[in-house]
XYZ file of C-alpha atoms in Angstrom:
547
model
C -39.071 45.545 72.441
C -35.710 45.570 71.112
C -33.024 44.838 73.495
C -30.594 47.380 72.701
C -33.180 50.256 72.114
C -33.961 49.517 75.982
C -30.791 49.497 77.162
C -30.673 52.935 75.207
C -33.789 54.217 77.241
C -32.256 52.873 80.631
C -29.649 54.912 79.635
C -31.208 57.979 78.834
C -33.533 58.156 81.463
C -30.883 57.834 83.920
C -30.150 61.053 82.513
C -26.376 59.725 80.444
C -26.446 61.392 77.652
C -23.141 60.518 76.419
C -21.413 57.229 75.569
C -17.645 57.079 75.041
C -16.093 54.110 72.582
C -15.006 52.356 69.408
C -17.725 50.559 67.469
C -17.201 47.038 66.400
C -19.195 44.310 65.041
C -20.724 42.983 68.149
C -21.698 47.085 69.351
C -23.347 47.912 66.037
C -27.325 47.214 66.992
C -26.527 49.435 70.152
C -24.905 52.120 67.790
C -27.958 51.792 65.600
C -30.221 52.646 68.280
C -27.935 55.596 69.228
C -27.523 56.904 66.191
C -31.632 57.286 65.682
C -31.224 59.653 68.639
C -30.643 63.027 69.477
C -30.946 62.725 73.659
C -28.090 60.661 73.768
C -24.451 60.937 71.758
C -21.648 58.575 70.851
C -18.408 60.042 70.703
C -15.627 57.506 69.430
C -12.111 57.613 69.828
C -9.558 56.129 68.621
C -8.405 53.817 71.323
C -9.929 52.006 73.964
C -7.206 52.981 76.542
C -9.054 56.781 76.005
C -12.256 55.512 76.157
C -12.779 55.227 80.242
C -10.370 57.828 80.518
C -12.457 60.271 78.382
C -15.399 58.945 80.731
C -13.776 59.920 83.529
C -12.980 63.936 82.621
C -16.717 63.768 81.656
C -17.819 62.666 85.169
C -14.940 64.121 87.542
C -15.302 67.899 85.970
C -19.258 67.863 85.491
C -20.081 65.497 88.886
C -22.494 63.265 85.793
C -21.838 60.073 84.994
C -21.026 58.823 81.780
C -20.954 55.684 79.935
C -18.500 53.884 77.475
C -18.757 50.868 75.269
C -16.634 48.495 73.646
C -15.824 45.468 72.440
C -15.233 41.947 74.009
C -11.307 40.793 74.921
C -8.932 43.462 73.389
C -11.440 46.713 73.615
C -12.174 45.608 77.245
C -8.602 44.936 78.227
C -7.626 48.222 76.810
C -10.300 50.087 78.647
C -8.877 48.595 82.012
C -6.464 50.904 82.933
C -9.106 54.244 82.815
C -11.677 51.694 84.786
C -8.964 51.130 87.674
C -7.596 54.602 87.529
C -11.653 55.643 88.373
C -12.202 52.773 90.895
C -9.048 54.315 92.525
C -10.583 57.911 92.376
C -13.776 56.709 93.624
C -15.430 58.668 89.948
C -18.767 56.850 88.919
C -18.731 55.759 85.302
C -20.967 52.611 82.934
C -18.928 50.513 81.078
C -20.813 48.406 78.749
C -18.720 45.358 77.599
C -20.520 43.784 74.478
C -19.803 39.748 76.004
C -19.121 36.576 74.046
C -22.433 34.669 73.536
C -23.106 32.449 76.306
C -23.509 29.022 74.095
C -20.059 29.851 72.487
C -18.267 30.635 75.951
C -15.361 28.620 77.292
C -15.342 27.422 73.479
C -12.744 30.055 73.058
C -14.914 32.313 71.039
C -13.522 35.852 68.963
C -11.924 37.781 71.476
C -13.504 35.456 74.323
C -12.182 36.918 77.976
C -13.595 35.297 81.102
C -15.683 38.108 82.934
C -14.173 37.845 86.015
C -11.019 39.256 84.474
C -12.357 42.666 85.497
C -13.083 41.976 89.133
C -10.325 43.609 90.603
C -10.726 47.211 88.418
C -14.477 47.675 89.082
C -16.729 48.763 92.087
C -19.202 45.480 90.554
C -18.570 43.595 87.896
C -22.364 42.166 86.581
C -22.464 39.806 83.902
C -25.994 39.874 81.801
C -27.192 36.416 82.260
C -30.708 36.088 80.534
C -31.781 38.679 77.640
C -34.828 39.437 79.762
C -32.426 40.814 82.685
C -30.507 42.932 80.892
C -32.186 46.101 81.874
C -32.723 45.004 85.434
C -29.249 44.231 84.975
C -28.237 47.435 83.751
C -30.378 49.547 86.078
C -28.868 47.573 89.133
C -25.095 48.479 87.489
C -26.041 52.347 87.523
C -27.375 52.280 91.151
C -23.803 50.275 91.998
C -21.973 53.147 90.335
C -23.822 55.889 91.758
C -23.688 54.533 95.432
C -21.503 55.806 98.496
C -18.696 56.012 97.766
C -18.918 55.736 93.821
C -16.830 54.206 91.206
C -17.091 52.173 87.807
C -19.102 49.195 86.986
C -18.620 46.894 84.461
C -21.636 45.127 82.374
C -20.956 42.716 80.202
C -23.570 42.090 77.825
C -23.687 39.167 75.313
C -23.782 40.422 72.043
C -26.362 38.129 70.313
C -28.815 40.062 73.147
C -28.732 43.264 71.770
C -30.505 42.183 68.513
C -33.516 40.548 70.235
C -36.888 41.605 70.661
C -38.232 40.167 73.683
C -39.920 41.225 77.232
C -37.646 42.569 79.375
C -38.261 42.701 82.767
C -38.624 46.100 84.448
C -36.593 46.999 87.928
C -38.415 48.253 90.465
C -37.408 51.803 92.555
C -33.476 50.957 94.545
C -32.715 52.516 97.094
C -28.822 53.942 97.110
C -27.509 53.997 99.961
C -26.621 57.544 100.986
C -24.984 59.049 103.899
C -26.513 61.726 104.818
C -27.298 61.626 108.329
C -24.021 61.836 110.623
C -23.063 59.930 113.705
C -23.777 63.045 116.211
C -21.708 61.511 119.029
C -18.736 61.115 117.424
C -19.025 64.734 115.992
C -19.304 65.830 119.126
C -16.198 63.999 120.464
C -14.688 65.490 117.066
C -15.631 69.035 118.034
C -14.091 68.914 121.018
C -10.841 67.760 120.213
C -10.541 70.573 117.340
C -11.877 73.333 119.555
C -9.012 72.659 121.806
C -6.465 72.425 119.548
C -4.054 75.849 119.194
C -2.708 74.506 115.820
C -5.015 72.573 114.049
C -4.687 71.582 110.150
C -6.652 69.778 107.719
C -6.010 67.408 105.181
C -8.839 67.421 102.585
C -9.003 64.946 99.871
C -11.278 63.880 97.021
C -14.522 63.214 98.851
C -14.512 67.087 98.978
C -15.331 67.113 95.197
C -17.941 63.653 95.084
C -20.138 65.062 97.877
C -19.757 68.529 97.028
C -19.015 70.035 99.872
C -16.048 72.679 99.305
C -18.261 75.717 101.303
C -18.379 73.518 103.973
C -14.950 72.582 103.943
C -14.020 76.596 103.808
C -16.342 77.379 106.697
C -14.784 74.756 108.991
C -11.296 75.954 108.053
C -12.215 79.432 108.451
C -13.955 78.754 111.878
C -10.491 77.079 112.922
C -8.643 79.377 111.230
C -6.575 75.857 109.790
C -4.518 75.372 106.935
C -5.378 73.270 104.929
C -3.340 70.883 102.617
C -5.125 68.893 99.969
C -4.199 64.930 98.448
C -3.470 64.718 94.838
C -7.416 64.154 94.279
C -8.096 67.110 96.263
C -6.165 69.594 94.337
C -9.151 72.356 93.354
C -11.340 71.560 96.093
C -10.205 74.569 97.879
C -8.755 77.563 96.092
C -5.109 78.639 96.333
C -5.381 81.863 96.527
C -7.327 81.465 100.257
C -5.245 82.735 102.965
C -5.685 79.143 104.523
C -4.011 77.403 101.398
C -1.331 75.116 102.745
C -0.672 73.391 99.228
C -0.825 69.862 97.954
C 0.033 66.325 99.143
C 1.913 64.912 96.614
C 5.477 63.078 95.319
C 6.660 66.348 95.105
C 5.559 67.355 98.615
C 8.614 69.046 100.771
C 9.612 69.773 103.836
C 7.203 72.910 104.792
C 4.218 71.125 104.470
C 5.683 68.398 106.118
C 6.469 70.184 108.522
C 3.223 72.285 108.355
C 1.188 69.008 109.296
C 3.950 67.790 111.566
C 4.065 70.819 114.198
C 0.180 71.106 114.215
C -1.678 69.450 117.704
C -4.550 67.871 115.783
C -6.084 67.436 112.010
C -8.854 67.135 110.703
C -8.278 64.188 107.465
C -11.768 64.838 105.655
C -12.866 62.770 102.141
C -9.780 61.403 101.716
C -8.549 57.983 102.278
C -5.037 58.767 103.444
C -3.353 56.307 101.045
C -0.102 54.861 101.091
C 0.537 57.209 97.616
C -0.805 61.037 99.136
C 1.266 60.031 102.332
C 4.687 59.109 101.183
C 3.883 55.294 102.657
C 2.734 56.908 106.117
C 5.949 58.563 106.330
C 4.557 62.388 106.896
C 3.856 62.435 110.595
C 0.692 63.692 111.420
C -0.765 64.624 114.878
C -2.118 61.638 117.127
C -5.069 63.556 117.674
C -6.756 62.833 114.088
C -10.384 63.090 113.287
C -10.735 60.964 109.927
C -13.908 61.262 107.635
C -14.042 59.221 105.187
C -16.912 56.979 103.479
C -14.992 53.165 102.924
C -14.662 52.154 106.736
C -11.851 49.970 105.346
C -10.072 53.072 105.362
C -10.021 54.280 109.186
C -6.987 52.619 110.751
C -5.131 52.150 107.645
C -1.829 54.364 107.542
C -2.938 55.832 110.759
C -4.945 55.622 113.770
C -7.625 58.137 114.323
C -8.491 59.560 117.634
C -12.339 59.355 115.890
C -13.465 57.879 112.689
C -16.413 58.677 111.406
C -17.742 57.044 108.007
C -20.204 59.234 106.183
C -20.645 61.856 103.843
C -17.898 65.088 103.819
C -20.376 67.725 103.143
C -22.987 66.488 105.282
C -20.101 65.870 108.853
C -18.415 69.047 108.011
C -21.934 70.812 108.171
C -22.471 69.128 111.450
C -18.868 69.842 112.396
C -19.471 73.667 111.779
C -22.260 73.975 113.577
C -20.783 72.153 116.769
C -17.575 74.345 116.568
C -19.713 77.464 116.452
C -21.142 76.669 119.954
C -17.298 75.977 121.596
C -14.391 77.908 122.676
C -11.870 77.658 120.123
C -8.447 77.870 121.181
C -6.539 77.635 117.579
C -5.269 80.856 116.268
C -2.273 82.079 113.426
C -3.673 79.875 111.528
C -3.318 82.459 108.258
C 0.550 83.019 109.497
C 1.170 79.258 109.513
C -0.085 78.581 106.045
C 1.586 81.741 104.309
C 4.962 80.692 105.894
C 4.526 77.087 104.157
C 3.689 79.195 100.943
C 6.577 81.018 101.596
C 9.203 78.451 101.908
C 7.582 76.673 98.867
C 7.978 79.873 96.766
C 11.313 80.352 98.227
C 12.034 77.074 96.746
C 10.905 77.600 93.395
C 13.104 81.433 92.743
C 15.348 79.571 90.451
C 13.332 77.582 88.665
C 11.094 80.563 88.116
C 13.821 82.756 87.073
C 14.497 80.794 83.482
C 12.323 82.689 80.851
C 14.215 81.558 77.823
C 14.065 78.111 76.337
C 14.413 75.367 77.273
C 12.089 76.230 80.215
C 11.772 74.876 83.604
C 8.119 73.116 84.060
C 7.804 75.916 86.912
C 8.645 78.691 84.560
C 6.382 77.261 81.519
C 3.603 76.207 84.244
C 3.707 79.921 85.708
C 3.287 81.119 82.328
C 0.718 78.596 80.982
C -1.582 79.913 84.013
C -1.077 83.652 83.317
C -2.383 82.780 79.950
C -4.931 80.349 80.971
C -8.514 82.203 81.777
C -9.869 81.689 85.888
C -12.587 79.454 84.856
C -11.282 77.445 82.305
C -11.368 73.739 82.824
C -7.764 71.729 82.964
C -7.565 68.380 82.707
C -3.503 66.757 83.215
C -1.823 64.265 82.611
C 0.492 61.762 84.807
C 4.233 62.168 84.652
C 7.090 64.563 86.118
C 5.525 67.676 85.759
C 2.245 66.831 87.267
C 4.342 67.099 90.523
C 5.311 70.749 89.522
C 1.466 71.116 88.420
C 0.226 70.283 91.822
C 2.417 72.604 93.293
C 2.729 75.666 91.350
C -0.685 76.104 88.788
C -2.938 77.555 90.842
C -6.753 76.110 90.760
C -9.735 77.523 92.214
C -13.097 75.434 91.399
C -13.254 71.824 92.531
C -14.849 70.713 88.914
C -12.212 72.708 86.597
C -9.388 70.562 87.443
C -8.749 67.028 87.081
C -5.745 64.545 87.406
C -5.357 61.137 88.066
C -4.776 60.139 91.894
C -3.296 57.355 93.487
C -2.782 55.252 89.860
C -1.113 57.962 88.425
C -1.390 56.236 84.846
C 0.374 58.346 81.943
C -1.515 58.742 78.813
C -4.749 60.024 80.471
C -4.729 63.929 80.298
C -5.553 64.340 76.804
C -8.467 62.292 77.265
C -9.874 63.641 79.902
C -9.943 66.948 78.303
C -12.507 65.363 75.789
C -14.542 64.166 77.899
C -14.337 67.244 79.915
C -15.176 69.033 77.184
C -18.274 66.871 76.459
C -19.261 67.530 79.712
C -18.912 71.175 79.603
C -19.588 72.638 76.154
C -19.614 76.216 77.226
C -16.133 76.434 79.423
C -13.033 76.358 77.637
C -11.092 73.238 78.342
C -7.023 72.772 78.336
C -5.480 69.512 78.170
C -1.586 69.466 79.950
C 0.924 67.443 79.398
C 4.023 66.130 78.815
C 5.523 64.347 75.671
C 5.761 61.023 77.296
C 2.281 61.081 78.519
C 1.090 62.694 75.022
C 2.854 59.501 73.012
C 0.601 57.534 75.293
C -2.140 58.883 73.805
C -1.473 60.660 70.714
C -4.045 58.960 68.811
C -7.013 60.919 70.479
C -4.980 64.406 68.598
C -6.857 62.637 65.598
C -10.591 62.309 67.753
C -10.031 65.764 68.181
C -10.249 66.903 64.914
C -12.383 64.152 63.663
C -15.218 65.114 66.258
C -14.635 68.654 65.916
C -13.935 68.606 69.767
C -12.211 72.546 70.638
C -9.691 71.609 73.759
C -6.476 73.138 73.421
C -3.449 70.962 73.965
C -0.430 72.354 75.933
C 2.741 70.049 75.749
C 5.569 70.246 77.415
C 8.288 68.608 75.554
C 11.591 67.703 76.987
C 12.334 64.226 74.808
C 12.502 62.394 77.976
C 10.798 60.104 80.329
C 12.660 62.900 83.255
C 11.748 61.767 86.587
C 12.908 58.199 85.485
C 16.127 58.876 83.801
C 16.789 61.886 86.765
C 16.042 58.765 89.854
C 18.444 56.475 87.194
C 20.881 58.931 87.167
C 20.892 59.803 91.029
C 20.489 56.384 92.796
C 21.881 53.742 89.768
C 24.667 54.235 87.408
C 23.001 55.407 84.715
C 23.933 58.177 82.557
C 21.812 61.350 82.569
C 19.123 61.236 80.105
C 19.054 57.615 80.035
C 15.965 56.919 78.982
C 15.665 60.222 76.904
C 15.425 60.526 73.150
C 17.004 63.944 72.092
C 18.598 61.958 69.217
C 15.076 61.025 67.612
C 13.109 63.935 68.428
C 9.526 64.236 68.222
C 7.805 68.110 66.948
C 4.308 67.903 67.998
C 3.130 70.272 65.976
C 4.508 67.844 62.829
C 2.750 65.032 64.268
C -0.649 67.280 65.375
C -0.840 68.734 61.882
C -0.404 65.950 60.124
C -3.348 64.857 62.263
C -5.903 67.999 61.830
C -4.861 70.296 64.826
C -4.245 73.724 64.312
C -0.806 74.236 65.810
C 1.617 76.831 67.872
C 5.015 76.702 69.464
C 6.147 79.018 72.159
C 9.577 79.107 73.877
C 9.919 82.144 76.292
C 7.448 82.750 79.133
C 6.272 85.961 77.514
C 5.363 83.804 74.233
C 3.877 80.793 76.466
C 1.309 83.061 78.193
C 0.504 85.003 74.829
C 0.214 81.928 72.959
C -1.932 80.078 75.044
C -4.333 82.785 75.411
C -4.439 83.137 71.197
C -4.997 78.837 71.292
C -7.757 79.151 73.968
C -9.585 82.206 71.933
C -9.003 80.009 68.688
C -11.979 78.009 67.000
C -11.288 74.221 67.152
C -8.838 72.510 68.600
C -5.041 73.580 69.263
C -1.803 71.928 70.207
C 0.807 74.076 71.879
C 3.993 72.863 72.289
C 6.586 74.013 74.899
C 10.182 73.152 74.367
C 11.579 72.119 78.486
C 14.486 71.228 79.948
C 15.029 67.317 80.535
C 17.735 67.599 83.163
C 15.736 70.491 85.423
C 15.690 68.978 89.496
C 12.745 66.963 90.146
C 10.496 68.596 92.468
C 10.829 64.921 95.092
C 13.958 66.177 95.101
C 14.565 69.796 95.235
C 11.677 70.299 97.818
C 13.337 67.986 99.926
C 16.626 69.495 100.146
C-alpha cells in the first residue's frame, strides 16, 4: 500500500487523532492522505516554533498524545525548542520530520540537516532507513514516547517514501515498560520513616499528573496530615484551596515555604525530579530524612541524597505508601496549622500588590481578578516570563489537566500555543491562554491560526511594554537604568495587532473591568484577546518574597 496512507493508519490506530504543523512540499502525500479522512485532523499553524508547543497543551491537559509534522532543516529546527521544552516535562508527543532523501544526503540537499542534530531534544531520535520499515519504524517511535517516563520522539522520514507503494513490514505486539509493581521493601522502610516523623511535608511534582495519581497523592497527605508544596510542573496536581496547600516551588518561591520545607523532620519528594530549576540550585534545605519517588533513577542522588529512593510509578508507590501508613502509628500532627501559616505569610506578602485596582495593575491584582472571572473548570494554559512567577503563586488551580506551563525550560512564546492545542484536546471546556506581551510577540503569529481555524481560546495579555524581570535584575544588580530593556516609547495595542488579525477584541484596566471582561470573552463565540494594561516597574516576586 501507499506509504503515507500507512503511516496515517499507524497513526490512527494508535488512537492520535490530531496532527499539529505547516505543510510543505515534501509533507503534501501525507496531507493528502489526511485530508481524505475524518478520524484524524491536521491543524496548521503558522510557525513551526508553535507546532510542538501546540502538541504539548494537547497532550499535558488531555494525558493523549499528539503528533506534529514538518518540514526538513528550518521547520525541524524551529520545532526544537517545544520538543526540548516536552523532553524536559517528561509530556509524550510524535514528531514526524519529512527527511532529505537518502541518495541526496551529505550532498547538501534543500534544507538538508544531519539527523542527529535532534539527539539531545528527544527521548529517541529514529531515522526511517528502508521504505519497508517505516511503520515498524513509526510504531517503535510511539511505544518510545509512551514509555516510563514519557517524552517526545523524533522520526525522520525521507520524503521520496511517503509516495511509494510498497510492502511494509508489520510490527509485532511491544511491550512498554511500565511500573506498576513497587519495590515493597523500600516502601516499607519509607513508611516507617514518615510515620515517625511529627512534621512531615511533601514535595509533589509532575509525575503526579503523567501517572495520574492526584487521589493518591491527597490520601497520603491527608493520612500525614502534610503540607504539601508542588514544583513548577506540579502546579494543579493538588488543589489550592485544600487545607494542606503549602504553595508552589518556583523562582518566585519565598521565605515561608522555605522555611515550611526547612523546619519539617522528613519529606516525602514524589514524581518530581528535584531539579536544579524547582530547587533554587539545591539551595532550599530540605530534611535529611527524604523519601524520593521518582521514575529516571538518574535522578535519586542528584541535588540531594535520599534516605530511600525508590524508582517507579507515583500513583502506584503512593497507593502502596497509603496502605502501609494506615497500619502504623503516626506521630505527625498540625499539619493544617503549618500550611495555613505559609499561606498566611504569602498573602501577607502580597496586601500591597493586591491593593492596586486602577491601571496600570500589579500582575497580582490583574491575576486575582483574571481568576474571579475565569470559570472553576476552565482550562489555562501560560506562558513563560515574569508573571508566570506571580501565576504560580497567586491563580489558584484545582484539576491536574486544566493547567499547564512550561517547567524547567521555561521557554517564552509557548502559552498561546498551548491553549490551541489544549483546546484541540478538549473541545467542550473553555480554554484561556495567559500571558504577557513579551511572551505574546514570541508567538503572535498563532493570533492569526486562531481565527483561521476557527479555534475559540480566549487570550488574556498582560501588557507592560517590557521584558520586566530582565530590565528589574538590570536595574538592581548592573547599572542599568530602569526599564532598560522596555519599549514604552514604541508601544504595542494588542487589540490593533489581534484585529487586524481576526480576533474579536477587549481591553480592561481596573480589577472590576478585568473580572467582568474576561467572563464576557470566555461566554463569547470564537476567539478573544483581552488585553490588560500592567505596571513594568511592579517588584518581582524573586524579590519581594524574599525580603
Amino acid at each position: 500500500m501507499n506509504i503515507n496512507e500507512a503511516i496515517v493508519d499507524c497513526l490512527v490506530a494508535n488512537s492520535i487523532d490530531t496532527l499539529f504543523g505547516i505543510p510543505g512540499k515534501q509533507s503534501l502525500p501525507l496531507n493528502e492522505s489526511i485530508d481524505e479522512r475524518d478520524d484524524i485532523e491536521f491543524v496548521m499553524a503558522r510557525h513551526e516554533t508553535a507546532v510542538s508547543h501546540q502538541a504539548w497543551g494537547y497532550a499535558e491537559t488531555s494525558g493523549k498524545m499528539a503528533a506534529t509534522v514538518v518540514i526538513p532543516g528550518p521547520g525541524d529546527m524551529n520545532a526544537m525548542n517545544g520538543l526540548k521544552n516536552a523532553l524536559n516535562d517528561c509530556t509524550p508527543l510524535l514528531h514526524i520530520a519529512v527527511e532529505t532523501e537518502p541518495e541526496i544526503r551529505g550532498g547538501d540537499g534543500i534544507h538538508e540537516t544531519p539527523p542527529d542534530t535532534y539527539d539531545n531534544v528527544v527521548k529517541e531520535n529514529i531515522t526511517v532507513k528502508t521504505p519497508q520499515s517505516t511503520v515498524a519504524e513509526l510504531q517503535r517511535g510511539i511505544d518510545a514516547a509512551l514509555t516510563a517516563p514519557m517524552g517526545p520522539v523524533r522520526i525522520g522520514i525521507p520524503k521520496n517514501f511517503l509516495k511509494m507503494d510498497t510492502e511494509v513490514a508489520e510490527p509485532g505486539e511491544i511491550e512498554r515498560q511500565s511500573f506498576s509493581d513497587v519495590p515493597a521493601t523500600k516502601v516499607e522502610q519509607a513508611a516507617d520513616l514518615l510515620a515517625d516523623a511529627s512534621a512531615p511535608v511533601i514535595i509533589a511534582g509532575g509525575g503526579i499528573r503523567a501517572s495520574g495519581a492526584s487521589d493518591e497523592l491527597r490520601a497520603v497527605a491527608e493520612r500525614l496530615e502534610a503540607p504539601v508544596v508542588l514544583t513548577y510542573k506540579g502546579k494543579a496536581v493538588f488543589p489550592d484551596d485544600h487545607d494542606l496547600a503549602g504553595g508552589v516551588l518556583c523562582g518566585g518561591t519565598g521565605t515561608a515555604q522555605k522555611e515550611l520545607i526547612a523546619d519539617s523532620d522528613a519529606a516525602l519528594g514524589v514524581g518530581t525530579d528535584l531539579d536544579a530549576v524547582t530547587m533554587q540550585n539545591w539551595s532550599i534545605d530540605v530534611p535529611d530524612e527524604l523519601v524520593h519517588v521518582t521514575l529516571d533513577a538518574d535522578d535519586i542522588g542528584t541535588g540531594y541524597d535520599p534516605a530511600v529512593g525508590i524508582v517507579a510509578d507515583a500513583a502506584a508507590t503512593l497507593e502502596t505508601l497509603d496502605g502501609a501508613l494506615s497500619d502504623r502509628a503516626l506521630a505527625s500532627e498540625g499539619g493544617p496549622q503549618r500550611a495555613r501559616e505559609t499561606r498566611d505569610a504569602i498573602d501577607a506578602r502580597l496586601t500591597e500588590l493586591r491593593e492596586v485596582t486602577e491601571a496600570p495593575l500589579t500582575s497580582v491584582s490583574a491575576l486575582e481578578a483574571i481568576r474571579e472571572g475565569t470559570p472553576r473548570d476552565a482550562v489555562v494554559a501560560v506562558d513563560a516570563g515574569g508573571f508566570r512567577l506571580w501565576t504560580l503563586l497567586t491563580f489558584p488551580t484545582y484539576d491536574p489537566r486544566n493547567y499547564v506551563n512550561p517547567g524547567s525550560w521555561a521557554t517564552m512564546g509557548s502559552g498561546l500555543p498551548s491553549a490551541i492545542g489544549a483546546k484541540k484536546a478538549n473541545p467542550d471546556q473553555n480554554v484561556v491562554a495567559l500571558t504577557g506581551d513579551g511572551g505574546l510577540l514570541m508567538c503572535i503569529h498563532e493570533l492569526h491560526t486562531l481565527a483561521g481555524e476557527e479555534i475559540d481560546v480566549t487570550v488574556v495579555v498582560l501588557n507592560n511594554s517590557d521584558y520586566a524581570i530582565i530590565s528589574e535584575e538590570a536595574s538592581r544588580s548592573y547599572r542599568m537604568d530602569p526599564g532598560e530593556y522596555g519599549w514604552e516609547s514604541a508601544p504595542v495595542s494588542y487589540t490593533t495587532v489581534a484585529d487586524g488579525l481576526g480576533i474579536d477584541t477587549m481591553r480592561a484596566e481596573t480589577t472590576d473591568d478585568v473580572a467582568a471582561t474576561v467572563t464576557e470573552a470566555i461566554e463569547s463565540n470564537g476567539p478573544t484577546l483581552v488585553e490588560i494594561p500592567t505596571d513594568p516597574y511592579e517588584p518581582q516576586s524573586s524579590v519581594l518574597m524574599n525580603e
